[in-house]
Short mmCIF file of C-alpha atoms and ligand atoms in Angstrom, two decimals:
data_model
loop_
_atom_site.label_atom_id
_atom_site.label_comp_id
_atom_site.label_asym_id
_atom_site.label_seq_id
_atom_site.Cartn_x
_atom_site.Cartn_y
_atom_site.Cartn_z
CA MET A 1 9.34 31.16 -5.67
CA PRO A 2 12.44 30.41 -3.78
CA SER A 3 10.95 28.42 -1.13
CA GLU A 4 7.71 26.48 -1.15
CA THR A 5 6.22 23.91 1.54
CA TYR A 6 3.34 21.27 0.85
CA GLU A 7 1.70 19.39 3.70
CA ILE A 8 0.29 15.94 2.46
CA THR A 9 -1.36 13.19 4.06
CA ALA A 10 -0.70 9.45 2.70
CA ASN A 11 -3.08 6.91 3.20
CA ALA A 12 -2.38 3.19 4.00
CA LYS A 13 -3.91 0.24 1.85
CA ILE A 14 -5.15 -3.24 2.46
CA ASN A 15 -5.09 -5.93 -0.06
CA LEU A 16 -8.44 -7.50 -0.58
CA PHE A 17 -6.78 -10.48 -2.09
CA LEU A 18 -3.27 -11.03 -3.46
CA ARG A 19 -2.50 -13.79 -6.20
CA VAL A 20 1.22 -14.51 -7.08
CA ASN A 21 1.28 -15.90 -10.53
CA GLY A 22 4.86 -16.99 -11.39
CA THR A 23 7.98 -15.13 -11.45
CA LEU A 24 9.09 -12.35 -13.84
CA PRO A 25 12.63 -12.53 -15.79
CA ASN A 26 14.06 -9.81 -13.13
CA GLY A 27 13.14 -12.00 -10.24
CA TYR A 28 10.03 -10.05 -9.15
CA HIS A 29 6.59 -12.05 -9.00
CA ARG A 30 3.79 -11.52 -11.41
CA LEU A 31 1.04 -10.16 -8.88
CA TYR A 32 -2.85 -9.99 -9.34
CA THR A 33 -4.43 -8.23 -6.44
CA VAL A 34 -7.13 -5.63 -5.43
CA MET A 35 -5.81 -2.86 -3.30
CA GLN A 36 -8.02 -0.68 -1.20
CA GLU A 37 -6.99 2.87 0.34
CA ILE A 38 -7.71 3.31 3.69
CA ALA A 39 -8.02 6.02 6.13
CA CYS A 40 -5.05 5.50 8.09
CA SER A 41 -2.23 7.93 7.32
CA ASP A 42 1.25 9.34 7.74
CA GLN A 43 1.77 13.12 7.68
CA ILE A 44 4.20 14.72 5.50
CA SER A 45 5.60 17.99 5.10
CA VAL A 46 7.92 18.80 1.83
CA THR A 47 9.89 21.98 1.43
CA LEU A 48 11.57 22.75 -1.84
CA ASP A 49 13.81 25.48 -2.26
CA ASP A 50 15.22 26.28 -5.68
CA THR A 51 17.87 28.56 -4.43
CA ARG A 52 19.84 25.81 -2.21
CA LYS A 53 20.90 22.53 -2.59
CA GLY A 54 20.85 19.38 -0.40
CA PHE A 55 18.50 17.11 1.14
CA ARG A 56 17.30 16.51 4.57
CA ILE A 57 14.63 14.02 6.07
CA ASN A 58 13.21 13.81 9.73
CA CYS A 59 11.24 10.86 10.65
CA ILE A 60 9.54 12.18 13.85
CA GLY A 61 9.29 9.74 16.59
CA ARG A 62 10.59 6.78 14.63
CA SER A 63 14.42 6.16 15.45
CA ASP A 64 14.40 2.55 13.68
CA ILE A 65 13.81 4.11 10.32
CA ASP A 66 17.08 4.61 8.33
CA PRO A 67 16.76 8.04 6.44
CA LYS A 68 19.25 6.59 3.86
CA LYS A 69 16.92 3.78 3.03
CA ASN A 70 13.68 5.78 3.18
CA LEU A 71 11.37 5.44 0.12
CA CYS A 72 10.55 9.21 0.34
CA ARG A 73 14.56 9.73 -0.47
CA LYS A 74 14.48 7.23 -3.32
CA ALA A 75 11.26 8.77 -4.74
CA CYS A 76 13.03 12.26 -4.98
CA ASP A 77 16.40 10.67 -6.29
CA ARG A 78 14.41 8.68 -9.06
CA PHE A 79 12.23 11.86 -9.86
CA TYR A 80 15.26 14.25 -10.10
CA SER A 81 17.54 11.89 -12.03
CA ASN A 82 14.62 11.54 -14.65
CA MET A 83 14.03 15.48 -14.69
CA LYS A 84 17.83 15.57 -15.63
CA LYS A 85 16.84 13.50 -18.69
CA ILE A 86 14.31 15.74 -20.08
CA ARG A 87 15.61 19.19 -18.97
CA LYS A 88 19.30 19.22 -19.18
CA ASP A 89 19.76 22.41 -17.25
CA PHE A 90 17.68 21.10 -14.15
CA LYS A 91 19.12 21.26 -10.76
CA PRO A 92 17.47 19.70 -8.01
CA PRO A 93 16.22 21.98 -5.22
CA TYR A 94 17.17 21.90 -1.73
CA THR A 95 14.47 19.34 -0.55
CA GLU A 96 13.52 18.94 3.33
CA ILE A 97 10.91 16.17 4.35
CA GLU A 98 9.46 15.81 7.65
CA LEU A 99 7.49 12.68 8.12
CA ILE A 100 4.96 11.53 11.02
CA LYS A 101 4.60 7.95 10.61
CA ASN A 102 1.15 6.43 12.01
CA ILE A 103 1.05 3.53 9.53
CA PRO A 104 3.16 0.77 11.21
CA SER A 105 5.99 -0.68 9.12
CA GLU A 106 6.51 -4.15 7.88
CA SER A 107 2.71 -4.35 8.26
CA GLY A 108 1.64 -4.97 4.58
CA MET A 109 -0.03 -1.57 4.71
CA GLY A 110 2.03 0.22 2.17
CA GLY A 111 3.20 3.02 4.48
CA GLY A 112 6.56 3.65 2.81
CA SER A 113 4.99 3.37 -0.64
CA SER A 114 2.31 5.62 0.08
CA ASP A 115 4.66 8.26 1.42
CA ALA A 116 6.91 8.02 -1.65
CA ALA A 117 3.61 8.09 -4.24
CA ALA A 118 2.71 11.47 -2.42
CA ILE A 119 6.09 12.88 -2.74
CA LEU A 120 6.20 12.10 -6.35
CA LEU A 121 2.84 13.76 -6.93
CA VAL A 122 3.91 16.88 -5.02
CA LEU A 123 7.31 17.03 -7.39
CA GLN A 124 5.06 16.22 -10.30
CA GLU A 125 2.97 19.43 -9.16
CA HIS A 126 5.80 21.64 -8.14
CA PHE A 127 7.50 21.32 -11.50
CA GLY A 128 4.33 21.88 -13.81
CA ASN A 129 3.61 18.13 -14.71
CA PRO A 130 6.85 17.38 -16.43
CA PHE A 131 6.08 13.58 -17.02
CA GLU A 132 3.33 11.82 -18.76
CA GLU A 133 1.14 9.19 -16.83
CA GLU A 134 3.44 6.33 -17.95
CA GLN A 135 6.44 8.07 -17.28
CA LEU A 136 5.46 8.59 -13.89
CA LEU A 137 4.26 5.00 -13.54
CA ARG A 138 7.65 3.78 -14.47
CA ILE A 139 9.22 6.08 -12.00
CA ALA A 140 6.80 4.94 -9.09
CA VAL A 141 7.41 1.13 -9.76
CA ASN A 142 11.18 1.64 -9.83
CA VAL A 143 10.83 3.35 -6.27
CA GLY A 144 8.65 0.38 -4.85
CA ALA A 145 6.16 -2.37 -6.37
CA ASP A 146 3.21 -0.67 -4.35
CA VAL A 147 3.91 2.97 -5.14
CA PRO A 148 2.06 2.83 -8.60
CA PHE A 149 -1.30 1.95 -6.71
CA PHE A 150 -0.82 5.12 -4.48
CA LEU A 151 -0.65 7.52 -7.39
CA TYR A 152 -4.42 6.67 -7.65
CA GLY A 153 -5.63 5.38 -4.38
CA GLY A 154 -9.30 4.38 -3.99
CA THR A 155 -9.94 0.76 -4.90
CA ALA A 156 -7.73 -0.82 -7.85
CA LEU A 157 -6.66 -3.95 -9.55
CA CYS A 158 -2.98 -4.03 -9.76
CA GLU A 159 -1.02 -6.37 -12.03
CA LYS A 160 2.50 -7.23 -13.06
CA VAL A 161 5.03 -6.02 -10.47
CA GLY A 162 2.57 -3.40 -9.46
CA GLU A 163 2.56 -0.95 -12.39
CA ASP A 164 -0.50 -2.15 -14.24
CA VAL A 165 -3.20 -0.35 -12.21
CA THR A 166 -6.70 -0.27 -13.11
CA THR A 167 -9.22 1.78 -10.91
CA ILE A 168 -12.42 -0.18 -10.12
CA GLY A 169 -15.77 1.20 -8.64
CA SER A 170 -15.91 2.67 -5.18
CA LEU A 171 -15.72 0.44 -1.99
CA ALA A 172 -15.68 3.56 0.15
CA GLY A 173 -17.44 3.87 3.57
CA LEU A 174 -16.73 0.26 5.02
CA GLY A 175 -15.35 -0.09 8.58
CA VAL A 176 -11.93 -1.59 9.10
CA LEU A 177 -10.12 -3.20 12.08
CA ILE A 178 -6.54 -3.96 11.78
CA ALA A 179 -4.83 -6.20 14.15
CA LYS A 180 -0.56 -5.87 13.99
CA PRO A 181 1.37 -8.05 15.90
CA ASP A 182 4.87 -6.51 17.29
CA ALA A 183 6.56 -8.72 14.86
CA GLY A 184 6.68 -7.54 11.15
CA VAL A 185 7.20 -9.39 8.08
CA SER A 186 10.04 -8.68 5.70
CA THR A 187 8.53 -8.72 2.12
CA PRO A 188 11.55 -9.94 0.44
CA GLU A 189 11.95 -12.90 2.94
CA CYS A 190 7.90 -13.64 2.51
CA PHE A 191 8.34 -13.77 -1.44
CA ALA A 192 11.66 -15.87 -1.14
CA LEU A 193 9.47 -18.33 0.69
CA ILE A 194 6.60 -18.53 -1.81
CA ASP A 195 9.35 -19.73 -4.62
CA LYS A 196 9.86 -22.84 -2.45
CA GLU A 197 6.29 -23.82 -3.04
CA PRO A 198 4.98 -24.65 -6.43
CA VAL A 199 2.73 -21.69 -7.60
CA LYS A 200 -1.06 -22.64 -7.98
CA PRO A 201 -2.36 -21.59 -11.42
CA PHE A 202 -5.49 -19.65 -11.12
CA ASP A 203 -8.58 -19.24 -13.19
CA ASP A 204 -8.55 -15.89 -14.88
CA LYS A 205 -12.13 -16.25 -16.18
CA ALA A 206 -13.30 -16.41 -12.55
CA TYR A 207 -11.26 -13.58 -11.66
CA ALA A 208 -12.24 -11.32 -14.50
CA GLU A 209 -16.20 -11.89 -13.90
CA TYR A 210 -15.59 -10.99 -10.15
CA ILE A 211 -13.57 -7.68 -10.90
CA GLU A 212 -16.29 -6.86 -13.19
CA SER A 213 -18.80 -7.03 -10.47
CA LEU A 214 -16.72 -4.97 -8.27
CA LYS A 215 -17.14 -2.15 -10.90
CA ALA A 216 -20.87 -2.04 -10.85
CA PRO A 217 -22.16 0.83 -8.72
CA VAL A 218 -24.01 0.10 -5.23
CA LYS A 219 -26.21 2.38 -2.86
CA SER A 220 -25.17 0.98 0.41
CA SER A 221 -22.32 -0.29 2.38
CA SER A 222 -23.90 -3.72 3.16
CA GLU A 223 -24.17 -4.07 -0.77
CA ILE A 224 -20.44 -3.36 -0.87
CA LEU A 225 -19.64 -5.66 1.80
CA GLU A 226 -21.78 -8.22 0.15
CA LYS A 227 -19.96 -7.86 -3.21
CA ILE A 228 -16.58 -8.36 -1.43
CA VAL A 229 -17.55 -11.49 0.37
CA ARG A 230 -19.11 -12.91 -2.59
CA GLY A 231 -15.60 -13.24 -3.80
CA GLY A 232 -15.32 -16.18 -1.10
CA ASP A 233 -12.76 -18.78 -2.10
CA LEU A 234 -11.21 -16.58 -4.91
CA LEU A 235 -9.96 -13.80 -2.47
CA VAL A 236 -7.01 -15.52 -1.06
CA ASN A 237 -3.69 -14.12 -0.30
CA ASP A 238 -0.77 -16.06 -1.54
CA LEU A 239 1.69 -14.55 0.79
CA GLU A 240 -0.34 -15.53 3.77
CA ALA A 241 1.14 -19.28 4.06
CA PRO A 242 4.52 -17.94 3.86
CA ALA A 243 4.05 -15.24 6.27
CA VAL A 244 2.47 -17.48 8.67
CA LYS A 245 5.50 -19.80 8.49
CA LEU A 246 7.93 -16.68 9.40
CA ILE A 247 5.20 -15.45 12.19
CA PRO A 248 2.78 -18.30 13.14
CA GLU A 249 0.82 -15.97 15.40
CA ILE A 250 -0.86 -14.24 12.30
CA ASP A 251 -2.98 -17.46 11.88
CA ASN A 252 -4.29 -17.12 15.55
CA ILE A 253 -5.03 -13.35 15.04
CA ARG A 254 -7.05 -14.09 11.93
CA LYS A 255 -9.18 -16.77 13.65
CA ALA A 256 -9.59 -14.06 16.42
CA LEU A 257 -10.78 -11.39 14.00
CA ILE A 258 -13.31 -13.83 12.87
CA GLU A 259 -14.62 -14.47 16.00
CA SER A 260 -14.84 -10.64 16.71
CA GLY A 261 -17.50 -10.58 14.20
CA GLY A 262 -15.46 -9.46 11.06
CA ALA A 263 -17.31 -10.32 7.82
CA TYR A 264 -14.34 -10.85 5.97
CA CYS A 265 -10.86 -11.30 7.20
CA ARG A 266 -7.30 -11.50 5.46
CA MET A 267 -3.82 -10.65 6.15
CA THR A 268 -2.87 -7.70 3.96
CA GLY A 269 0.08 -7.70 1.39
CA SER A 270 2.87 -9.78 3.01
CA GLY A 271 1.76 -9.00 6.26
CA SER A 272 1.84 -9.05 9.26
CA ALA A 273 -1.04 -6.76 9.75
CA VAL A 274 -4.58 -8.79 9.36
CA PHE A 275 -7.80 -6.95 8.88
CA ALA A 276 -11.64 -7.17 9.08
CA LEU A 277 -14.32 -5.65 7.28
CA PHE A 278 -17.41 -4.28 8.85
CA GLU A 279 -20.31 -2.49 7.01
CA ASN A 280 -19.41 0.70 9.00
CA LEU A 281 -17.15 2.34 11.28
CA GLU A 282 -19.24 2.09 14.37
CA ASP A 283 -19.50 -1.60 14.20
CA ALA A 284 -15.46 -1.64 13.61
CA ALA A 285 -15.40 0.08 16.65
CA LEU A 286 -17.41 -2.07 18.57
CA ALA A 287 -15.25 -4.86 17.51
CA LYS A 288 -11.95 -3.24 18.66
CA GLU A 289 -13.80 -2.99 22.14
CA ARG A 290 -14.03 -6.76 22.19
CA ALA A 291 -10.75 -7.09 20.60
CA LYS A 292 -9.21 -5.40 23.59
CA LYS A 293 -10.43 -8.02 25.83
CA ASP A 294 -9.22 -11.03 23.54
CA PRO A 295 -6.17 -12.86 24.69
CA VAL A 296 -4.72 -12.78 21.21
CA LEU A 297 -5.73 -9.24 19.77
CA SER A 298 -5.20 -7.35 23.07
CA LYS A 299 -1.36 -8.06 22.27
CA CYS A 300 -1.64 -6.36 18.91
CA ASN A 301 -1.65 -2.98 17.61
CA LEU A 302 -5.38 -2.32 17.18
CA ILE A 303 -6.21 0.35 14.40
CA LEU A 304 -9.53 1.50 13.33
CA ALA A 305 -9.90 2.94 9.97
CA GLU A 306 -12.51 3.29 7.17
CA THR A 307 -12.26 2.30 3.47
CA VAL A 308 -11.76 5.49 1.11
O1 LIG B 401 9.46 -3.05 -4.84
P1 LIG B 401 9.62 -3.35 -3.46
O2 LIG B 401 11.02 -3.03 -3.09
O3 LIG B 401 8.59 -2.78 -2.47
O4 LIG B 401 9.50 -5.00 -3.27
C1 LIG B 401 9.94 -5.50 -2.14
C2 LIG B 401 10.59 -6.95 -2.38
O5 LIG B 401 9.12 -7.72 -2.79
C3 LIG B 401 11.23 -7.22 -3.53
O6 LIG B 401 12.68 -7.08 -3.17
C4 LIG B 401 10.99 -8.65 -4.05
O7 LIG B 401 11.61 -9.46 -3.19
C5 LIG B 401 9.53 -8.62 -3.59
N1 LIG B 401 8.42 -8.28 -4.80
C6 LIG B 401 8.28 -9.41 -5.72
N2 LIG B 401 7.15 -9.06 -6.48
C7 LIG B 401 6.59 -8.04 -6.69
C8 LIG B 401 6.74 -7.18 -5.58
C9 LIG B 401 7.53 -7.38 -4.65
O8 LIG B 401 9.07 -10.24 -5.66
N3 LIG B 401 5.80 -8.08 -7.48
#
């Protein structure tokens, strides 16, 4: 087949909690986090043409994104260079990517990583599954720390840089209200700040028990929410303090979201987006209406989504 086009949807994520557990020899940080896929997505169209050479990427409506630094491009480069290692006669096809971005950048919602993972999955399918799961995970983490999670989606515990992914029971069907201030957080800057504070060791056993409790099946969204809220003091985001140093507004946003009735409120990833969880989408939609009248939240980009 000379030319094939794939239309794909790439969902965002939130981090229910995120612990930073020291640094690794490569300077990256050892993470312990639960990521949750949410139905807020970018749309991607990928055309692969074996009869031509070249690469084109068009990010519709977003002139601020440098196509050369786009993670979709990095995903293709890494996939194709690994293909050359296993198939000596491999020639990268002409690749054209059209990207409609809805997930805000520098928000901690993993937009670029999700796009990149979606591309890796398309290429893996197009070329007849050339890589084993472990190999694909290695390619993914070399594209970006959050990319391995998006190969699976749903709810997952992610460890080390992000490549140790353990999917856990479904937390689907909750309402999510996200407030993203105009200012974004640079992830490397945020991690650099955390290095200046002593890292608090954490109790592995308490987390292991909590993660086990997340795996148990539940019947209703109120039970799901109850499970998450039960995590209480365990469920901190260690990147929140450095992110607040960079953008103090994040702290006010979190307080305002709690006021708006969110049962559980955290910054996601390295920020700057803050989310609140509700039993269902209707409750989150009502909170969004209230948020539009709030002096702090009304200045933010307010996004409504559901956990997947
Ligand atoms: O892998 P990615 O490019 O998404 O990571 C962005 C930055 O976040 C890295 O340059 C690094 O500074 C930091 N990071 C880290 N430890 C991780 C993940 C990311 O230090 N586990």
